[in-house]
mmCIF file of C-alpha atoms in Angstrom:
data_model
loop_
_atom_site.group_PDB
_atom_site.id
_atom_site.type_symbol
_atom_site.label_atom_id
_atom_site.label_comp_id
_atom_site.label_asym_id
_atom_site.label_seq_id
_atom_site.Cartn_x
_atom_site.Cartn_y
_atom_site.Cartn_z
ATOM 1 C CA ASP A 1 134.708 167.369 163.803
ATOM 2 C CA ALA A 2 133.696 163.838 162.931
ATOM 3 C CA MET A 3 135.495 161.452 165.185
ATOM 4 C CA VAL A 4 135.608 158.338 167.319
ATOM 5 C CA ILE A 5 134.941 159.060 170.979
ATOM 6 C CA GLN A 6 135.703 156.764 173.876
ATOM 7 C CA ASN A 7 134.498 157.107 177.449
ATOM 8 C CA PRO A 8 135.870 157.067 179.970
ATOM 9 C CA ARG A 9 139.480 157.726 179.078
ATOM 10 C CA TYR A 10 140.628 156.074 182.296
ATOM 11 C CA GLN A 11 138.769 153.390 184.171
ATOM 12 C CA VAL A 12 139.718 151.707 187.413
ATOM 13 C CA THR A 13 137.827 148.607 188.437
ATOM 14 C CA GLN A 14 138.220 145.942 191.040
ATOM 15 C CA PHE A 15 139.106 142.358 190.315
ATOM 16 C CA GLY A 16 135.916 140.575 189.302
ATOM 17 C CA LYS A 17 133.764 143.705 189.175
ATOM 18 C CA PRO A 18 131.987 144.115 185.823
ATOM 19 C CA VAL A 19 132.941 147.126 183.765
ATOM 20 C CA THR A 20 131.595 148.687 180.569
ATOM 21 C CA LEU A 21 133.551 150.818 178.151
ATOM 22 C CA SER A 22 131.787 152.892 175.544
ATOM 23 C CA CYS A 23 132.534 154.114 172.057
ATOM 24 C CA SER A 24 130.632 156.471 169.829
ATOM 25 C CA GLN A 25 131.310 157.709 166.334
ATOM 26 C CA THR A 26 130.091 160.555 164.204
ATOM 27 C CA LEU A 27 131.621 159.159 161.008
ATOM 28 C CA ASN A 28 128.570 157.033 160.148
ATOM 29 C CA HIS A 29 130.878 154.094 159.523
ATOM 30 C CA ASN A 30 129.321 150.679 159.200
ATOM 31 C CA VAL A 31 132.103 148.694 160.863
ATOM 32 C CA MET A 32 133.173 149.114 164.476
ATOM 33 C CA TYR A 33 136.052 147.291 166.128
ATOM 34 C CA TRP A 34 137.305 146.677 169.642
ATOM 35 C CA TYR A 35 141.003 146.102 170.196
ATOM 36 C CA GLN A 36 143.023 145.356 173.289
ATOM 37 C CA GLN A 37 146.513 146.804 173.433
ATOM 38 C CA LYS A 38 149.039 145.968 176.088
ATOM 39 C CA SER A 39 152.252 147.845 176.665
ATOM 40 C CA SER A 40 154.700 147.744 173.744
ATOM 41 C CA GLN A 41 152.432 145.451 171.736
ATOM 42 C CA ALA A 42 150.328 145.812 168.628
ATOM 43 C CA PRO A 43 146.577 146.190 168.957
ATOM 44 C CA LYS A 44 144.854 142.819 169.264
ATOM 45 C CA LEU A 45 141.432 142.522 167.691
ATOM 46 C CA LEU A 46 138.776 141.277 170.100
ATOM 47 C CA PHE A 47 135.721 141.522 167.835
ATOM 48 C CA HIS A 48 134.060 143.686 165.259
ATOM 49 C CA TYR A 49 130.615 144.540 163.967
ATOM 50 C CA TYR A 50 129.687 144.901 160.358
ATOM 51 C CA ASP A 51 126.460 146.828 160.777
ATOM 52 C CA LYS A 52 124.709 144.629 163.340
ATOM 53 C CA ASP A 53 126.550 141.451 162.461
ATOM 54 C CA PHE A 54 128.860 140.499 165.302
ATOM 55 C CA ASN A 55 132.190 138.810 164.562
ATOM 56 C CA ASN A 56 134.124 137.370 167.461
ATOM 57 C CA GLU A 57 137.794 136.455 167.246
ATOM 58 C CA ALA A 58 138.425 132.810 168.075
ATOM 59 C CA ASP A 59 140.834 133.652 170.891
ATOM 60 C CA THR A 60 138.736 136.361 172.541
ATOM 61 C CA PRO A 61 137.869 135.185 176.070
ATOM 62 C CA ASP A 62 134.196 134.669 176.911
ATOM 63 C CA ASN A 63 134.719 137.253 179.634
ATOM 64 C CA PHE A 64 134.541 139.909 176.921
ATOM 65 C CA GLN A 65 131.190 140.812 175.402
ATOM 66 C CA SER A 66 130.021 143.590 173.137
ATOM 67 C CA ARG A 67 126.839 145.396 172.195
ATOM 68 C CA ARG A 68 126.068 147.701 169.312
ATOM 69 C CA PRO A 69 122.606 149.167 169.856
ATOM 70 C CA ASN A 70 122.811 151.463 166.834
ATOM 71 C CA THR A 71 125.245 152.662 164.153
ATOM 72 C CA SER A 72 126.821 155.272 166.378
ATOM 73 C CA PHE A 73 127.450 153.394 169.611
ATOM 74 C CA CYS A 74 129.327 150.289 170.629
ATOM 75 C CA PHE A 75 130.039 148.933 174.102
ATOM 76 C CA LEU A 76 132.645 146.582 175.506
ATOM 77 C CA ASP A 77 131.573 144.656 178.596
ATOM 78 C CA ILE A 78 134.115 142.828 180.701
ATOM 79 C CA ARG A 79 132.104 140.571 182.953
ATOM 80 C CA SER A 80 134.730 139.623 185.508
ATOM 81 C CA PRO A 81 137.945 141.549 184.976
ATOM 82 C CA GLY A 82 141.155 139.859 185.933
ATOM 83 C CA LEU A 83 144.545 141.453 186.508
ATOM 84 C CA GLY A 84 145.557 140.305 183.040
ATOM 85 C CA ASP A 85 142.803 142.403 181.479
ATOM 86 C CA ALA A 86 144.525 145.631 182.440
ATOM 87 C CA ALA A 87 145.277 147.272 179.105
ATOM 88 C CA MET A 88 144.378 150.057 176.713
ATOM 89 C CA TYR A 89 141.105 149.321 174.942
ATOM 90 C CA LEU A 90 140.770 150.879 171.531
ATOM 91 C CA CYS A 91 137.643 151.382 169.502
ATOM 92 C CA ALA A 92 137.965 151.872 165.767
ATOM 93 C CA THR A 93 135.652 152.368 162.824
ATOM 94 C CA SER A 94 135.764 151.988 159.075
ATOM 95 C CA ARG A 95 133.398 152.369 156.173
ATOM 96 C CA GLU A 96 133.430 149.230 154.131
ATOM 97 C CA GLY A 97 132.477 148.938 150.517
ATOM 98 C CA PRO A 98 133.848 147.400 147.348
ATOM 99 C CA ARG A 99 137.364 148.422 148.368
ATOM 100 C CA ALA A 100 139.023 148.570 151.764
ATOM 101 C CA ASN A 101 138.837 151.969 153.360
ATOM 102 C CA GLU A 102 140.557 153.766 156.158
ATOM 103 C CA GLN A 103 140.206 152.637 159.744
ATOM 104 C CA TYR A 104 140.067 155.335 162.399
ATOM 105 C CA PHE A 105 140.857 154.809 166.053
ATOM 106 C CA GLY A 106 139.510 156.489 169.126
ATOM 107 C CA PRO A 107 141.817 157.785 171.876
ATOM 108 C CA GLY A 108 141.434 154.614 173.924
ATOM 109 C CA THR A 109 140.347 153.765 177.452
ATOM 110 C CA ARG A 110 143.097 152.815 179.885
ATOM 111 C CA LEU A 111 141.725 150.095 182.160
ATOM 112 C CA THR A 112 143.340 149.409 185.508
ATOM 113 C CA VAL A 113 142.284 146.368 187.541
ATOM 114 C CA THR A 114 143.024 146.475 191.259
ATOM 115 C CA GLN B 1 150.508 133.384 156.221
ATOM 116 C CA GLN B 2 148.374 135.957 157.982
ATOM 117 C CA GLN B 3 151.373 137.612 159.616
ATOM 118 C CA VAL B 4 152.936 140.929 158.819
ATOM 119 C CA LYS B 5 156.576 141.057 159.856
ATOM 120 C CA GLN B 6 157.870 144.474 160.855
ATOM 121 C CA SER B 7 161.435 145.623 161.425
ATOM 122 C CA PRO B 8 163.314 147.073 163.144
ATOM 123 C CA GLN B 9 161.792 146.832 166.604
ATOM 124 C CA SER B 10 163.358 150.148 167.545
ATOM 125 C CA LEU B 11 165.113 152.895 165.645
ATOM 126 C CA ILE B 12 167.129 155.932 166.643
ATOM 127 C CA VAL B 13 167.650 158.663 164.066
ATOM 128 C CA GLN B 14 169.256 162.065 164.198
ATOM 129 C CA LYS B 15 167.125 165.104 163.539
ATOM 130 C CA GLY B 16 166.976 165.741 159.806
ATOM 131 C CA GLY B 17 167.770 162.144 158.949
ATOM 132 C CA ILE B 18 165.682 159.561 157.143
ATOM 133 C CA SER B 19 163.768 156.962 159.146
ATOM 134 C CA ILE B 20 162.991 153.715 157.353
ATOM 135 C CA ILE B 21 160.677 151.013 158.671
ATOM 136 C CA ASN B 22 160.062 147.816 156.771
ATOM 137 C CA CYS B 23 157.231 145.317 156.624
ATOM 138 C CA ALA B 24 156.865 142.017 154.810
ATOM 139 C CA TYR B 25 153.881 139.783 154.228
ATOM 140 C CA GLU B 26 153.013 136.432 152.700
ATOM 141 C CA ASN B 27 149.308 136.636 151.976
ATOM 142 C CA THR B 28 148.916 137.789 148.373
ATOM 143 C CA ALA B 29 145.235 138.514 149.047
ATOM 144 C CA PHE B 30 146.180 141.595 151.071
ATOM 145 C CA ASP B 31 145.186 144.648 149.085
ATOM 146 C CA TYR B 32 145.401 147.564 151.467
ATOM 147 C CA PHE B 33 148.425 148.585 153.520
ATOM 148 C CA PRO B 34 148.101 151.401 156.070
ATOM 149 C CA TRP B 35 150.666 152.826 158.445
ATOM 150 C CA TYR B 36 149.699 154.084 161.872
ATOM 151 C CA GLN B 37 151.507 156.440 164.222
ATOM 152 C CA GLN B 38 150.902 156.084 167.930
ATOM 153 C CA PHE B 39 152.055 158.387 170.711
ATOM 154 C CA PRO B 40 152.164 157.119 174.308
ATOM 155 C CA GLY B 41 148.726 156.992 175.873
ATOM 156 C CA LYS B 42 146.961 157.769 172.593
ATOM 157 C CA GLY B 43 145.143 155.726 169.991
ATOM 158 C CA PRO B 44 146.874 154.911 166.695
ATOM 159 C CA ALA B 45 146.407 157.556 164.030
ATOM 160 C CA LEU B 46 146.256 156.694 160.350
ATOM 161 C CA LEU B 47 149.341 158.187 158.765
ATOM 162 C CA ILE B 48 149.355 157.052 155.169
ATOM 163 C CA ALA B 49 148.113 154.043 153.218
ATOM 164 C CA ILE B 50 148.740 152.391 149.877
ATOM 165 C CA ARG B 51 147.078 149.888 147.589
ATOM 166 C CA PRO B 52 149.153 147.414 145.554
ATOM 167 C CA ASP B 53 148.348 149.024 142.205
ATOM 168 C CA VAL B 54 150.922 151.754 142.907
ATOM 169 C CA SER B 55 154.571 151.447 143.893
ATOM 170 C CA GLU B 56 154.916 154.634 145.888
ATOM 171 C CA LYS B 57 152.770 157.147 147.693
ATOM 172 C CA LYS B 58 153.982 160.355 149.233
ATOM 173 C CA GLU B 59 152.284 162.669 151.700
ATOM 174 C CA GLY B 60 154.472 165.456 152.954
ATOM 175 C CA ARG B 61 157.533 163.974 154.628
ATOM 176 C CA PHE B 62 156.040 160.475 154.667
ATOM 177 C CA THR B 63 156.434 158.035 151.783
ATOM 178 C CA ILE B 64 155.328 154.444 151.377
ATOM 179 C CA SER B 65 157.309 152.303 148.989
ATOM 180 C CA PHE B 66 155.586 149.134 147.855
ATOM 181 C CA ASN B 67 157.230 146.139 146.175
ATOM 182 C CA LYS B 68 154.505 143.730 145.136
ATOM 183 C CA SER B 69 156.804 141.036 143.774
ATOM 184 C CA ALA B 70 158.869 140.978 146.963
ATOM 185 C CA LYS B 71 155.753 141.318 149.142
ATOM 186 C CA GLN B 72 157.353 144.136 151.070
ATOM 187 C CA PHE B 73 156.447 147.698 151.874
ATOM 188 C CA SER B 74 158.222 150.373 153.793
ATOM 189 C CA LEU B 75 157.670 153.733 155.420
ATOM 190 C CA HIS B 76 160.197 156.495 154.855
ATOM 191 C CA ILE B 77 160.145 159.577 157.033
ATOM 192 C CA MET B 78 162.214 162.320 155.443
ATOM 193 C CA ASP B 79 163.774 165.115 157.492
ATOM 194 C CA SER B 80 162.844 163.302 160.709
ATOM 195 C CA GLN B 81 161.921 165.570 163.617
ATOM 196 C CA PRO B 82 161.813 164.982 167.384
ATOM 197 C CA GLY B 83 158.023 165.282 167.150
ATOM 198 C CA ASP B 84 158.032 162.164 164.981
ATOM 199 C CA SER B 85 159.188 160.122 167.969
ATOM 200 C CA ALA B 86 156.414 157.558 168.359
ATOM 201 C CA THR B 87 155.579 153.930 167.695
ATOM 202 C CA TYR B 88 154.746 153.063 164.108
ATOM 203 C CA PHE B 89 152.643 150.101 163.063
ATOM 204 C CA CYS B 90 152.220 148.732 159.575
ATOM 205 C CA ALA B 91 149.088 146.775 158.798
ATOM 206 C CA ALA B 92 147.462 144.848 155.986
ATOM 207 C CA ARG B 93 144.004 143.667 155.146
ATOM 208 C CA THR B 94 141.967 142.003 152.485
ATOM 209 C CA THR B 95 138.882 143.733 151.158
ATOM 210 C CA GLY B 96 135.814 141.968 152.403
ATOM 211 C CA THR B 97 137.376 140.594 155.588
ATOM 212 C CA TYR B 98 137.205 143.893 157.513
ATOM 213 C CA LYS B 99 140.104 142.687 159.631
ATOM 214 C CA TYR B 100 143.503 144.378 159.867
ATOM 215 C CA ILE B 101 146.647 142.386 160.528
ATOM 216 C CA PHE B 102 149.149 144.530 162.400
ATOM 217 C CA GLY B 103 152.908 144.380 162.453
ATOM 218 C CA THR B 104 154.632 144.261 165.817
ATOM 219 C CA GLY B 105 155.517 147.949 165.831
ATOM 220 C CA THR B 106 158.648 150.071 165.633
ATOM 221 C CA ARG B 107 159.556 152.508 168.330
ATOM 222 C CA LEU B 108 161.192 155.519 166.685
ATOM 223 C CA LYS B 109 163.226 158.045 168.577
ATOM 224 C CA VAL B 110 164.477 161.134 166.794
ATOM 225 C CA LEU B 111 167.321 162.883 168.588
ATOM 226 C CA ALA B 112 167.334 166.663 168.656
#
């Protein structure tokens, strides 16, 4: 089944130790998103790619970086995780055209910072 | 103007009852309004979506009602079941921006 896949599902890292989360999709969607979601809150957009064009949200900390080497894969790098970065990280995709289309989420990666 | 206001924050409904969640917006450029269902520890799942050229869309037990003049839209869950217990998010976006503005979420609990 076509889907959005995130690995790992659970990630534990130490304070200040770089960590990379990955996302892959078999939907061939041209837009990929990274969201941060903390407990009982709505997803917060960190950045998104339209094809290879990177779009950063103004309030996304510099500590967060992203790479999209090809259509199918997208990575979230947290250079120096702090305790406040512990959250669920959600990858999502959509196919954009003349009209807005559905956005599909992956299962998320739960990040714990010790 | 970019906000989507969602209410209530939490909702308790008896099994078989109707669950109603409301959202309101200000930005008239929004032209796509999805609803997401999220279970604990899972990613949001697209439930149903509507565009402003229709006033209602129904899929199974789920219905979106859309009032363009009032800039409001709502999710109705008919015959609510315990398995519907989850957090529901409304969202809105403008074609061409590729960005979704989410409501704050409603935690629904359906009592058996």
